[in-house]
Tab-separated table of C-alpha atoms in Angstrom:
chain	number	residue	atom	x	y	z
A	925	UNK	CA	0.000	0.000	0.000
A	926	UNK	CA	0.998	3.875	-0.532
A	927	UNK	CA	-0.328	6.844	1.273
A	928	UNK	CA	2.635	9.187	-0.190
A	929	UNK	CA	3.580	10.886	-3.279
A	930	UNK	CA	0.806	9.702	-4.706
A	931	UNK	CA	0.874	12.317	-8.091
A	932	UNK	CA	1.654	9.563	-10.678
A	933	UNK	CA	-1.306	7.778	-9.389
A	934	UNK	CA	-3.703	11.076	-9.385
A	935	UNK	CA	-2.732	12.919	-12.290
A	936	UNK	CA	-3.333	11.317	-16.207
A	937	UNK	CA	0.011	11.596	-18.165
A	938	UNK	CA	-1.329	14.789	-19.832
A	939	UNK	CA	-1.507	16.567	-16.469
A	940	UNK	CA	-5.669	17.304	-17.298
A	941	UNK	CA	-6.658	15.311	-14.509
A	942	UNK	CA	-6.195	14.833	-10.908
A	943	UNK	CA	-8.049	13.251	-8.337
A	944	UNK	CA	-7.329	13.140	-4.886
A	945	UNK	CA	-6.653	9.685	-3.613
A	946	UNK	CA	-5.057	8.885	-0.331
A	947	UNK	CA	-4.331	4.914	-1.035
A	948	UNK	CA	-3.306	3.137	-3.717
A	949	UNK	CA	-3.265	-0.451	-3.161
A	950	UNK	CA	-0.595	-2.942	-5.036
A	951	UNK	CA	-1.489	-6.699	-5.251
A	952	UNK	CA	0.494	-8.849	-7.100
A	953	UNK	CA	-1.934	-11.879	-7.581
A	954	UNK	CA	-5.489	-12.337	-8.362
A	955	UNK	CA	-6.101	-13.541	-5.097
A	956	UNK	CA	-4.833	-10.437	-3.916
A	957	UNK	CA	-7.183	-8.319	-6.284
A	958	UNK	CA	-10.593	-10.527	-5.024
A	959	UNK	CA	-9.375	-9.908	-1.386
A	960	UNK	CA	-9.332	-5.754	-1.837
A	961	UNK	CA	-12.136	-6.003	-3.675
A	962	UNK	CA	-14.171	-8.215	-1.121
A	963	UNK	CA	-13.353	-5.914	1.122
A	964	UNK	CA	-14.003	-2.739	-0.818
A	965	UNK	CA	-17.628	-3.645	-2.123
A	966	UNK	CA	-18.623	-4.764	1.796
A	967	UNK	CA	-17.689	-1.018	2.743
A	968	UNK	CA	-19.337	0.543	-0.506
A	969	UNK	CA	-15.393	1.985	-0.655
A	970	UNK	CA	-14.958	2.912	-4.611
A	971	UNK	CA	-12.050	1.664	-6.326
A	972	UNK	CA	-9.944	2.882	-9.297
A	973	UNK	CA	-7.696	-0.024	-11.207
A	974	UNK	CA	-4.836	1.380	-13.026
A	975	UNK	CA	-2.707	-0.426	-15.335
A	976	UNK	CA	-0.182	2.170	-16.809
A	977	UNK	CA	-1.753	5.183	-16.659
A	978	UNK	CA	-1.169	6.318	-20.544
A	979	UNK	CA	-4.545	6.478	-21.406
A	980	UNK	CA	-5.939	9.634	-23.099
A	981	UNK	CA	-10.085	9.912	-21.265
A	982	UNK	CA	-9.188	9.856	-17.543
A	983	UNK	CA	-10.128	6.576	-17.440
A	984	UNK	CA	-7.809	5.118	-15.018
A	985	UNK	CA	-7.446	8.554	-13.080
A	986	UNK	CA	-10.025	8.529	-9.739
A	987	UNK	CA	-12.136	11.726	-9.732
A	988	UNK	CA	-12.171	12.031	-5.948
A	989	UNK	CA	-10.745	10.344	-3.503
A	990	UNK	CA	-11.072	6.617	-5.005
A	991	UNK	CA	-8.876	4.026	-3.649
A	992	UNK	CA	-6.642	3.002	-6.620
A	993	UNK	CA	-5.837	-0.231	-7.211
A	994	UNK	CA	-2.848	-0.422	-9.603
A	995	UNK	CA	-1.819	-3.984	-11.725
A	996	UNK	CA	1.885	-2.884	-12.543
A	997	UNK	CA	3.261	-5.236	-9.844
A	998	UNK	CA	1.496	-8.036	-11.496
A	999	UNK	CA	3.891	-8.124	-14.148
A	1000	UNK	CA	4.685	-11.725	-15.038
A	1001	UNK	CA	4.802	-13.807	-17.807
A	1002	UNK	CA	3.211	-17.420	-16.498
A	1003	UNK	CA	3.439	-19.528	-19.404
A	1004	UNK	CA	3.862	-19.527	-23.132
A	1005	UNK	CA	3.447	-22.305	-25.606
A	1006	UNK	CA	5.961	-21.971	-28.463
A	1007	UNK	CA	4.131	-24.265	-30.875
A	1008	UNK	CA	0.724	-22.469	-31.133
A	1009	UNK	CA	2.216	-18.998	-30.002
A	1010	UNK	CA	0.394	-18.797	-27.114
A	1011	UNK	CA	1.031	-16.537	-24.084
A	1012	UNK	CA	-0.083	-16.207	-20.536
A	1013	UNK	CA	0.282	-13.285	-18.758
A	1014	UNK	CA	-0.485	-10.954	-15.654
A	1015	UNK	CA	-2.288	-7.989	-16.288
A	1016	UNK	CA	0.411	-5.728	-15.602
A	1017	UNK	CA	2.918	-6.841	-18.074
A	1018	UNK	CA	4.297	-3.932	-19.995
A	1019	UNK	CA	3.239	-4.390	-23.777
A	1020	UNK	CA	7.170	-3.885	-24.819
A	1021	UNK	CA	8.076	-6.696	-22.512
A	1022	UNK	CA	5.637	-9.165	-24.153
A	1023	UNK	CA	7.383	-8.128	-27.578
A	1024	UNK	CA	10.653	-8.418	-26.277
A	1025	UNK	CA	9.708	-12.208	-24.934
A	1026	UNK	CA	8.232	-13.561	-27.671
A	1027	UNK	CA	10.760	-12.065	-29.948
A	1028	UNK	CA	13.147	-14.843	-28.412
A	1029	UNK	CA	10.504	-17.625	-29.614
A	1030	UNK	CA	10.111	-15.595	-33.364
A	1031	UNK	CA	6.636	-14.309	-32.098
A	1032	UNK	CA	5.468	-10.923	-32.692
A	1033	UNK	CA	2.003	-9.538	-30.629
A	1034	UNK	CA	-1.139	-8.611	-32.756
A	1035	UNK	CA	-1.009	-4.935	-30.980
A	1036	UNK	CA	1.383	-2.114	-31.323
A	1037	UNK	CA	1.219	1.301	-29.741
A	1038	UNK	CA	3.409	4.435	-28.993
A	1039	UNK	CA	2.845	4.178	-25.699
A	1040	UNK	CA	4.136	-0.010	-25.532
A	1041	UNK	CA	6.820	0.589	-23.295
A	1042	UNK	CA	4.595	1.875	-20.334
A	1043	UNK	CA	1.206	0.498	-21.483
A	1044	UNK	CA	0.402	-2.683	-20.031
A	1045	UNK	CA	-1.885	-5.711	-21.576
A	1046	UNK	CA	-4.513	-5.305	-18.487
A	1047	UNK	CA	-5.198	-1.706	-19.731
A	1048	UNK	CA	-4.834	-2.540	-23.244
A	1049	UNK	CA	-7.815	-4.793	-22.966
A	1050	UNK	CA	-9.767	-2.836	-20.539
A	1051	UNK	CA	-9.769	0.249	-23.144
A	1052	UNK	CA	-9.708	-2.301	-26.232
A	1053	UNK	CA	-6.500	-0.373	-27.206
A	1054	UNK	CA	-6.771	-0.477	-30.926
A	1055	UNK	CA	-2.971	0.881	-32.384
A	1056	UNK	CA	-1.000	0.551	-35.502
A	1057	UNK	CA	-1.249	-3.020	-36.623
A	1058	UNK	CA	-5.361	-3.534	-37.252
A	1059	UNK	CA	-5.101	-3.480	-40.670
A	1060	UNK	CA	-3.216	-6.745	-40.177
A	1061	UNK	CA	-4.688	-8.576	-37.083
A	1062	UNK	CA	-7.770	-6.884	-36.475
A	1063	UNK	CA	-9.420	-5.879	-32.916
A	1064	UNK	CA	-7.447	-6.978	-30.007
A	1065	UNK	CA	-10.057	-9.182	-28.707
A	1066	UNK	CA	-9.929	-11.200	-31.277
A	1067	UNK	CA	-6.468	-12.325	-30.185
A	1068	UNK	CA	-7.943	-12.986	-26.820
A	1069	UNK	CA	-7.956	-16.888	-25.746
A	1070	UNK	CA	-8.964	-16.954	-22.420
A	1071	UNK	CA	-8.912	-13.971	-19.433
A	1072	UNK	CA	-9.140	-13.994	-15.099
A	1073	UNK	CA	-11.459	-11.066	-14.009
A	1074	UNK	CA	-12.432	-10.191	-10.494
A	1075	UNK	CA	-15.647	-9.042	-10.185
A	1076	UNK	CA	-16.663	-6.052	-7.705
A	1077	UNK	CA	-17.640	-8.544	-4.534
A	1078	UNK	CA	-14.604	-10.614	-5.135
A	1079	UNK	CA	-15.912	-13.403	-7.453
A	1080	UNK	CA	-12.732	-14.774	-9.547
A	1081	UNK	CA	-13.839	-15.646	-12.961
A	1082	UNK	CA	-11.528	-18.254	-14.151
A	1083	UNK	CA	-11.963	-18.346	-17.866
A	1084	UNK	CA	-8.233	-18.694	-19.247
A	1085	UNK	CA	-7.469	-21.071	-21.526
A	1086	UNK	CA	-5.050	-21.600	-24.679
A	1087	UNK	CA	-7.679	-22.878	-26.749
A	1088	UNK	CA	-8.742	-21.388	-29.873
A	1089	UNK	CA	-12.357	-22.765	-30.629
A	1090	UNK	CA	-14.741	-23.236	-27.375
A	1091	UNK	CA	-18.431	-22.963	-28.360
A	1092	UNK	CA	-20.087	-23.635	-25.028
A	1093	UNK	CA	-22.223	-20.858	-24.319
A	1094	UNK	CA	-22.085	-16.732	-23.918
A	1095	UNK	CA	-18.471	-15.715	-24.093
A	1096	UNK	CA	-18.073	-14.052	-20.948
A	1097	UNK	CA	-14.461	-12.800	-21.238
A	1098	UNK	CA	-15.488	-10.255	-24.349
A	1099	UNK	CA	-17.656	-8.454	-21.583
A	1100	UNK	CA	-14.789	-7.240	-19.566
A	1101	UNK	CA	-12.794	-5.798	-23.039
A	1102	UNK	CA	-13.372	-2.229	-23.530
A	1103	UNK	CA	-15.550	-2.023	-20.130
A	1104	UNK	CA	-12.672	0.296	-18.464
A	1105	UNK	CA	-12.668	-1.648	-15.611
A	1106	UNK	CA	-16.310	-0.612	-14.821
A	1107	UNK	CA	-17.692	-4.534	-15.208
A	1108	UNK	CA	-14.754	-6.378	-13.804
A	1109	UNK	CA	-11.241	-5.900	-13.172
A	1110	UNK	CA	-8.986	-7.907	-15.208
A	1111	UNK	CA	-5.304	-9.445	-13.395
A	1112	UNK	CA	-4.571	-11.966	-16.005
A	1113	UNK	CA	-4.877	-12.648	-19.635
A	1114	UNK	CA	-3.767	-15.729	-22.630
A	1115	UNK	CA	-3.360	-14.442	-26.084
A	1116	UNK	CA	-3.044	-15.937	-29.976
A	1117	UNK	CA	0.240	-14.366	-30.937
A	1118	UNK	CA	1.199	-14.253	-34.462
A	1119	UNK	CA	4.547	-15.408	-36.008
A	1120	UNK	CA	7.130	-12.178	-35.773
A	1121	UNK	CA	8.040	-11.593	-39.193
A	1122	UNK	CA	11.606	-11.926	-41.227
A	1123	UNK	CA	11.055	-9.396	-43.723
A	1124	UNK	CA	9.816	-5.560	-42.222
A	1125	UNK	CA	9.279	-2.695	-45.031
A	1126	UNK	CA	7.854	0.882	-45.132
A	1127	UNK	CA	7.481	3.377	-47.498
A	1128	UNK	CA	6.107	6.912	-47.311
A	1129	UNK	CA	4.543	9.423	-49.505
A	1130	UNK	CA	4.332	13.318	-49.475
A	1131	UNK	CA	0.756	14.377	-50.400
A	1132	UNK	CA	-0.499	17.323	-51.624
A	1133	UNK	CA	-4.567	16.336	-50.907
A	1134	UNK	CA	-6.099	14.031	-48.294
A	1135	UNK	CA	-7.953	12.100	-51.852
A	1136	UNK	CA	-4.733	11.415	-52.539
A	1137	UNK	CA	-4.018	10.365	-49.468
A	1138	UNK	CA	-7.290	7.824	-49.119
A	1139	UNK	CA	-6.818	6.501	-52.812
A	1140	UNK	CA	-3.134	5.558	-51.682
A	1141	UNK	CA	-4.828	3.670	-48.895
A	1142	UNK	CA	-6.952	1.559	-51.079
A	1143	UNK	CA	-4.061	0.788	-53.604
A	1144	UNK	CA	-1.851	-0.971	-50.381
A	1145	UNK	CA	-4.347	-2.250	-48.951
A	1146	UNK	CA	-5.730	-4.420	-52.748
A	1147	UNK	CA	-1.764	-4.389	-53.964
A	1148	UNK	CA	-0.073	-5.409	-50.770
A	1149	UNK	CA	-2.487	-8.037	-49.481
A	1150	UNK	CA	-1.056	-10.131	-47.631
A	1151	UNK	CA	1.383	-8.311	-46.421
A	1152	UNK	CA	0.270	-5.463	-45.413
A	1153	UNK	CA	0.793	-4.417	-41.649
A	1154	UNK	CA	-0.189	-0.785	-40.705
A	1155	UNK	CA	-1.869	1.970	-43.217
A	1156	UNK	CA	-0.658	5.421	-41.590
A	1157	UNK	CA	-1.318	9.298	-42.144
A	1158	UNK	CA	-0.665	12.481	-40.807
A	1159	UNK	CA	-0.753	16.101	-41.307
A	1160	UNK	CA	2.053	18.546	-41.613
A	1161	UNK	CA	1.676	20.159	-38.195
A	1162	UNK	CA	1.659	16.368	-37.097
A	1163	UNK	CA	5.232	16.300	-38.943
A	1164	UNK	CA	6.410	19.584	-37.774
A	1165	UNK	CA	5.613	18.858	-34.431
A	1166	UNK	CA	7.508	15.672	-34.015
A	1167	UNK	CA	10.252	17.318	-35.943
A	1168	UNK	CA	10.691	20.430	-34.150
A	1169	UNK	CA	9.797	19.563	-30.386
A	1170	UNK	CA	11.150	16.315	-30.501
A	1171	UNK	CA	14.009	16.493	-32.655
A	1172	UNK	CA	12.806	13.847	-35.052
A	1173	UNK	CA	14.914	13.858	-38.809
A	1174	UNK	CA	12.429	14.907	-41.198
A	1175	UNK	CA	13.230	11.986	-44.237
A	1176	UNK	CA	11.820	14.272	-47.140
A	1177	UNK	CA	13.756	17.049	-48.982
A	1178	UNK	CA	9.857	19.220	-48.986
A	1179	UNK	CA	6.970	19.372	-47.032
A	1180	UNK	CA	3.703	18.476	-47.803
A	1181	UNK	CA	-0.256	19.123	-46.263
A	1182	UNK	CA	-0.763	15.149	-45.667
A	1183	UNK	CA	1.953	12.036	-45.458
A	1184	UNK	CA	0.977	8.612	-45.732
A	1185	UNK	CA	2.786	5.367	-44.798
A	1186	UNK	CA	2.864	1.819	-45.358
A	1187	UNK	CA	4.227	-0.669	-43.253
A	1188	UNK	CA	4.686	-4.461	-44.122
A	1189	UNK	CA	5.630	-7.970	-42.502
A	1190	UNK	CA	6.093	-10.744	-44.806
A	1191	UNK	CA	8.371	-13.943	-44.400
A	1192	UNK	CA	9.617	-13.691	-47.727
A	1193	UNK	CA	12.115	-10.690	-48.197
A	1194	UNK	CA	12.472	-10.458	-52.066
A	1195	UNK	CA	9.304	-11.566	-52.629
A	1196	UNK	CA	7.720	-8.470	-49.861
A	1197	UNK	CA	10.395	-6.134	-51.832
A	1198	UNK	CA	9.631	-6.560	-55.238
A	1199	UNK	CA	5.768	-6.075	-54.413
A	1200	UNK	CA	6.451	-3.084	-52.195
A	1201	UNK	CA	8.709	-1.578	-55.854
A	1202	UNK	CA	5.619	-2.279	-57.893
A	1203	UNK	CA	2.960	-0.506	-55.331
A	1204	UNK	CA	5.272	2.378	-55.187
A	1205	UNK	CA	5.579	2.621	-59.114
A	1206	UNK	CA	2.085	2.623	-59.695
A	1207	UNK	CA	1.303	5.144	-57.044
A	1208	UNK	CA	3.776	7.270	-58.803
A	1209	UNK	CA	2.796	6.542	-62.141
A	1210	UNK	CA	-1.218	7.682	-61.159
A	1211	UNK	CA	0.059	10.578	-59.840
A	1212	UNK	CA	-1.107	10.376	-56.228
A	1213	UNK	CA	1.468	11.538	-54.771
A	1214	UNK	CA	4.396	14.611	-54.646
A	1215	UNK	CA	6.967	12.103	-53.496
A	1216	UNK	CA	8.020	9.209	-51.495
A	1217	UNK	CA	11.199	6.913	-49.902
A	1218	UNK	CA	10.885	3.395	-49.309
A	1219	UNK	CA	13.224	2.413	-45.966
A	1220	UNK	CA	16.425	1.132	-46.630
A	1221	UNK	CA	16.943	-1.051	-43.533
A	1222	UNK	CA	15.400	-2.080	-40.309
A	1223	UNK	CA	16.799	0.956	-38.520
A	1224	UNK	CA	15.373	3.218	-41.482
A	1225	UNK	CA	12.137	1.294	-40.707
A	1226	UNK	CA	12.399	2.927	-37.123
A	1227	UNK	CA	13.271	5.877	-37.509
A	1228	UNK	CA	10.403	6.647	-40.162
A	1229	UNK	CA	7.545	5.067	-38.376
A	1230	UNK	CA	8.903	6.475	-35.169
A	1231	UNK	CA	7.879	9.986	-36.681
A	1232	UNK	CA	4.135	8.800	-36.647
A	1233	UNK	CA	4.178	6.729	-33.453
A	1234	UNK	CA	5.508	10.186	-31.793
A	1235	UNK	CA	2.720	12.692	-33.160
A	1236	UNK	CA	0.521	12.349	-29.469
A	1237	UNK	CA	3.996	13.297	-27.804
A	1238	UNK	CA	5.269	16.115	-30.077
A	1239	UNK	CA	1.560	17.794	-30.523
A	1240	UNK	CA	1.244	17.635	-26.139
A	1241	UNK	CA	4.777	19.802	-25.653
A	1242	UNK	CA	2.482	22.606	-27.522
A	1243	UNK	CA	1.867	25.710	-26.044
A	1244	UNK	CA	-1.668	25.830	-25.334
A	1245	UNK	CA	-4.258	23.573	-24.266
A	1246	UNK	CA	-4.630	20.530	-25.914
A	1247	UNK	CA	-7.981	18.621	-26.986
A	1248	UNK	CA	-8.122	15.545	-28.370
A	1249	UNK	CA	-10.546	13.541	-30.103
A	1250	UNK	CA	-10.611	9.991	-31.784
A	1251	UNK	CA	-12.912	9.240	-33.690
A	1252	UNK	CA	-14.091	6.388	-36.935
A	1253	UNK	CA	-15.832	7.584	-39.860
A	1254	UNK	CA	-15.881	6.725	-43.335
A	1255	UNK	CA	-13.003	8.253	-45.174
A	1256	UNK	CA	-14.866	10.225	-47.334
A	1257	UNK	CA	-16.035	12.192	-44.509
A	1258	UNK	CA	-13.307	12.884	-42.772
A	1259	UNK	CA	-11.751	15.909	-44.298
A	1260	UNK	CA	-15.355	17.474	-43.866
A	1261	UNK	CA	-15.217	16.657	-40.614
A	1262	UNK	CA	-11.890	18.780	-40.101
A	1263	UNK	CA	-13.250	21.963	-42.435
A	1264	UNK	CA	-16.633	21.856	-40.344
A	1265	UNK	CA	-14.565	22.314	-37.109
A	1266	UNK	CA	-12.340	25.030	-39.145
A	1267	UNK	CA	-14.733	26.583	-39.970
A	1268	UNK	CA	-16.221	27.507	-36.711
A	1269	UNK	CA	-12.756	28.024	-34.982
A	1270	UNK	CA	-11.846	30.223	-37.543
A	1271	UNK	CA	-12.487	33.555	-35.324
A	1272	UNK	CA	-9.497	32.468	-33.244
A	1273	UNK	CA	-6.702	33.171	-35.478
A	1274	UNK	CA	-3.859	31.046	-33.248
A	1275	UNK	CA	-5.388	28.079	-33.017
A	1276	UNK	CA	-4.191	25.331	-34.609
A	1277	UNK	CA	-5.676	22.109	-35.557
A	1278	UNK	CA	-3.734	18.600	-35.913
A	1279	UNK	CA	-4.975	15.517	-37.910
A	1280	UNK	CA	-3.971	11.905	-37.822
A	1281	UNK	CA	-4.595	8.053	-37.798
A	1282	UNK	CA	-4.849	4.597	-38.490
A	1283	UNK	CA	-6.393	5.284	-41.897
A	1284	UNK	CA	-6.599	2.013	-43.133
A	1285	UNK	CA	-9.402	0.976	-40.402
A	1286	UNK	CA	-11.041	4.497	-40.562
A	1287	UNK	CA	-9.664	6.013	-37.619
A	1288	UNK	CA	-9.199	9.737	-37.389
A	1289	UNK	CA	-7.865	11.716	-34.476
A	1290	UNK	CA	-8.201	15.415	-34.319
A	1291	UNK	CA	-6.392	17.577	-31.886
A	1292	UNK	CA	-6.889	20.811	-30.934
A	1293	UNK	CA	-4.461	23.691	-29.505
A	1294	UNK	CA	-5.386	26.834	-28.592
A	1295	UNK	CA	-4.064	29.382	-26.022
A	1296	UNK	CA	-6.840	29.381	-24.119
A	1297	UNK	CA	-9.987	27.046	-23.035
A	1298	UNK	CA	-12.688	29.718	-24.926
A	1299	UNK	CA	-12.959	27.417	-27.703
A	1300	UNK	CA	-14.098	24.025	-26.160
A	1301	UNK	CA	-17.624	25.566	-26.301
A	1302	UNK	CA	-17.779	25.568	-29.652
A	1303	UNK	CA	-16.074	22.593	-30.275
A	1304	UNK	CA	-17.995	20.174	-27.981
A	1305	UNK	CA	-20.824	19.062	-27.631
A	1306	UNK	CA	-21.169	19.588	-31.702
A	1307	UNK	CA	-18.308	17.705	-32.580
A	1308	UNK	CA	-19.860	14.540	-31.493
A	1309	UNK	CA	-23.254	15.255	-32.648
A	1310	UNK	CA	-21.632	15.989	-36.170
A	1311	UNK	CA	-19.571	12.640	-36.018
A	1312	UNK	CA	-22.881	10.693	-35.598
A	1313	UNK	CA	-24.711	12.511	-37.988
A	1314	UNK	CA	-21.833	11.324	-40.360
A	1315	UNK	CA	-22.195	7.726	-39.417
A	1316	UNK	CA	-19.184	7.974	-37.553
A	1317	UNK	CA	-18.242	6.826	-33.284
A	1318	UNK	CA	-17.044	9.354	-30.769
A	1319	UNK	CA	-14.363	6.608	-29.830
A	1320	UNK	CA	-12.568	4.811	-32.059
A	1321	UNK	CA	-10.051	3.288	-29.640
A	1322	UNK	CA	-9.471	5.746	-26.754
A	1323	UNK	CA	-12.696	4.473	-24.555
A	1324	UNK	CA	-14.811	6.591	-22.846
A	1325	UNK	CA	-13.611	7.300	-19.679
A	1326	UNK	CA	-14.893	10.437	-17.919
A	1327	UNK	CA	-13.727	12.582	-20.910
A	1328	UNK	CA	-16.850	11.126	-23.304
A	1329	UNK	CA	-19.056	9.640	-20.752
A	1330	UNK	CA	-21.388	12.939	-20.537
A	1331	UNK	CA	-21.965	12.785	-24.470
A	1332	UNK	CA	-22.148	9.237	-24.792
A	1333	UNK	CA	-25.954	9.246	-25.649
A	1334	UNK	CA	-25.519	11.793	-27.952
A	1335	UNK	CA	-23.754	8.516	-30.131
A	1336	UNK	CA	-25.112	5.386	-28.197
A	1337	UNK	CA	-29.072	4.318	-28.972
A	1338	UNK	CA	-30.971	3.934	-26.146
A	1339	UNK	CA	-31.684	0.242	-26.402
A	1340	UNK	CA	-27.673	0.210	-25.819
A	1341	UNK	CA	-27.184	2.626	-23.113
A	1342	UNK	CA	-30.082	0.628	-21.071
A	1343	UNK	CA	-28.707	-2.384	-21.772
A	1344	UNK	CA	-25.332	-1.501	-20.836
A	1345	UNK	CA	-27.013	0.141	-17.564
A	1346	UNK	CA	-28.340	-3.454	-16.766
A	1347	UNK	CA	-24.971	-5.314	-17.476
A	1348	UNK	CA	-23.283	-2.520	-15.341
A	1349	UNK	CA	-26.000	-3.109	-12.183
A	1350	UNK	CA	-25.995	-6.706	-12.651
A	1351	UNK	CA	-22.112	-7.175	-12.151
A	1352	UNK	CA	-21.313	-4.320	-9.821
A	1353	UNK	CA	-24.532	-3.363	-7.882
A	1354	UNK	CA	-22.893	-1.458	-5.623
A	1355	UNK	CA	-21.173	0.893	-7.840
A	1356	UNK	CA	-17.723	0.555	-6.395
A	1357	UNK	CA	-15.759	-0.252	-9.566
A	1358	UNK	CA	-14.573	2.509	-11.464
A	1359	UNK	CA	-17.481	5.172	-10.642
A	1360	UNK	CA	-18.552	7.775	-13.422
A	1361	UNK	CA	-16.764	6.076	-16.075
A	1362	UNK	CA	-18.466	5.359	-19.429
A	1363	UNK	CA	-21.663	5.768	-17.300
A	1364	UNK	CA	-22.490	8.598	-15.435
A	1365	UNK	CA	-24.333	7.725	-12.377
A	1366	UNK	CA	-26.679	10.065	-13.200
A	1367	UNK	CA	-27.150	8.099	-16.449
């Protein structure tokens, strides 16, 4: 337990939030996890569970003075079977470590994110965490072969298993992904992990329109197939940002409004290279883009994709406050998406506006900086209403938290919000776990 210096516990890595806690509470089994929890829900004592802490909608950061019960000291690796890839795990393993382990058995993991060396695989599944690799593996849960979850009176749900196919009845463990810790906590988890793969390529492309940008897209994603691992894009304050507060080399001899990149894993390396040449030829030769490299070697690999993995870091040493917003829509409304929220911030003439994302799996962040906090009025509520009315979710990956919980009707049906209510007063009657996120208790 901890009753001091407390900050990293309070306070989201962004510095936006900070509750007040007093105790933070470190188990390092489940057992552990179903005693505090026992003992919580008996005192109707509300309880935070924190994996990492690198999540971007306070959703892991108590509001008052929640105890917080944080996972990273249940950081082991219990068992993995080499022949089917399969790994067990503790819910606080760092995502990096579970890389760097399987790496030794040629394994790679089905998720990738910027934040992999101080994310862990309890909070990744919590938030669904969706990252850089979709395109190639799909959702996380998916991957998912079996999980532990404690539920809010101390129940342990023993559902891990290495199996791939078990068809006997409601799949429990898909509950407790993307529930925030609201439904259940999570302490230990058995994933499907792919082969890691010999041959690793990336190209990218200077832009001069986002079309050119989404017709790119579709062109990897029919030409490269199977290989295909990650379908990136940026802006150019997302460039100039990483380049200039982070001191990232900028690979291009010009700039350009948009940048898109390709990333592939094959296990073939001449056969990956020569279809990687003819994609790049024929996006060249249709004119859709200004100009482009293709990495030279692993390291060049790095370094590029390093530029986009580092946007969320270089955009937050801004001056200014900083809003952020994830959302999915079809790609042809994205860009009028961005003009719509031009448009009405264009009275403030410093503001600036940063876009981003996984395009291949229509994912589109949007971040905001302005000097001052004026401009959140106009911005919100109506950029969620607009993102609906384009067929589009307030969320693509992020979660909810206590950042989007307030406007969650504006995107959920009610049908689904009641339903969720139920599943919410079913598992955790007392409200202890996780209080006021995704649902308000008001809600």
């Amino acid at each position: 337990a901890l009753t001091q210096d407390l900050d990293f516990y309070n306070e989201d890595w962004l510095g936006m939030q900070k509750g007040e806690s007093k105790l933070v509470l470190r188990p390092r089994s489940t057992e552990e996890v179903s005693d505090i929890l026992k003992y919580c829900n008996a005192r109707h004592l509300p309880i935070v569970p924190q994996g990492g802490n690198t999540g971007l909608v306070f959703g892991s950061t108590p509001i008052k003075d929640e105890v917080v019960l944080s996972l990273q000291r249940m950081n082991n690796i219990t068992d993995f079977d080499s022949g089917i890839g399969a790994i067990q795990c503790q819910a606080g393993t760092v995502l990096q470590h579970i890389e760097d382990y399987a790496g030794n058995y040629d394994f790679s993991i089905p998720l990738d994110l910027g934040s992999k060396g101080s994310c862990t695989i309890g909070g990744n599944l919590s938030t669904h965490a969706g990252g850089l690799r979709i395109v190639r593996y799909g959702r996380l849960r998916g991957s998912v072969l079996g999980l532990k979850v404690v539920l809010a009176d101390g129940t342990i749900l023993d559902d891990m298993t290495t199996m791939r196919k078990d068809n006997t009845g409601y799949d429990i463990k898909q509950l407790f992904i993307g529930g925030e810790g609201t439904l259940g906590v999570i302490t230990e988890a058995s994933l499907l992990l792919p082969p890691a793969p010999k041959s690793i390529n990336l190209v990218m492309f200077g832009c001069k329109t986002f079309t050119d940008v989404v017709n790119i897209c579709n062109e990897a994603k029919k030409q490269l197939g199977e290989i295909i691992a990650a379908c990136e894009y940026m802006d150019d304050t997302c460039m100039l940002s990483v380049v200039d507060n982070l001191n990232l080399p900028y690979p291009m001899e010009e700039h350009y409004p948009f940048y898109f990149i390709a990333q592939t894993f094959g296990m073939n390396p001449a056969h990956d290279q020569e279809k990687l040449e003819d994609f790049v030829e024929g996006v060249f030769a249709q004119g859709h883009c200004a100009d482009g490299i293709i990495a030279a070697s692993r390291d060049q690999v790095k370094k590029t994709f390093a530029l986009r993995e580092n946007i969320a870091v270089g955009l937050s040493k801004a001056d200014g406050n900083n809003y952020h917003y994830d959302f999915s829509l079809p790609t042809h409304h994205m860009m009028e998406l961005v003009e719509d929220i031009r448009g009405r911030l264009r009275p403030w003439d410093d503001v600036q506006i940063a876009t981003f994302g996984h395009i291949g799996d229509n994912d589109i962040q949007v971040q905001v900086i302005a000097p001052s906090d004026d401009v959140l009025s106009v911005i919100e509520p109506y950029i969620y209403a607009r993102v609906t009315e384009l067929g589009g979710s307030i969320s693509s990956e992020c979660g909810i938290g206590t950042l989007k919980a307030a406007v969650l009707p504006i995107n959920k049906k009610e049908p689904l919000l009641n339903t969720m209510k139920l599943l919410k007063g079913t598992l955790d009657p007392r409200g202890i776990l996780n209080p006021n996120k995704i649902l308000l208790a008001e809600q």
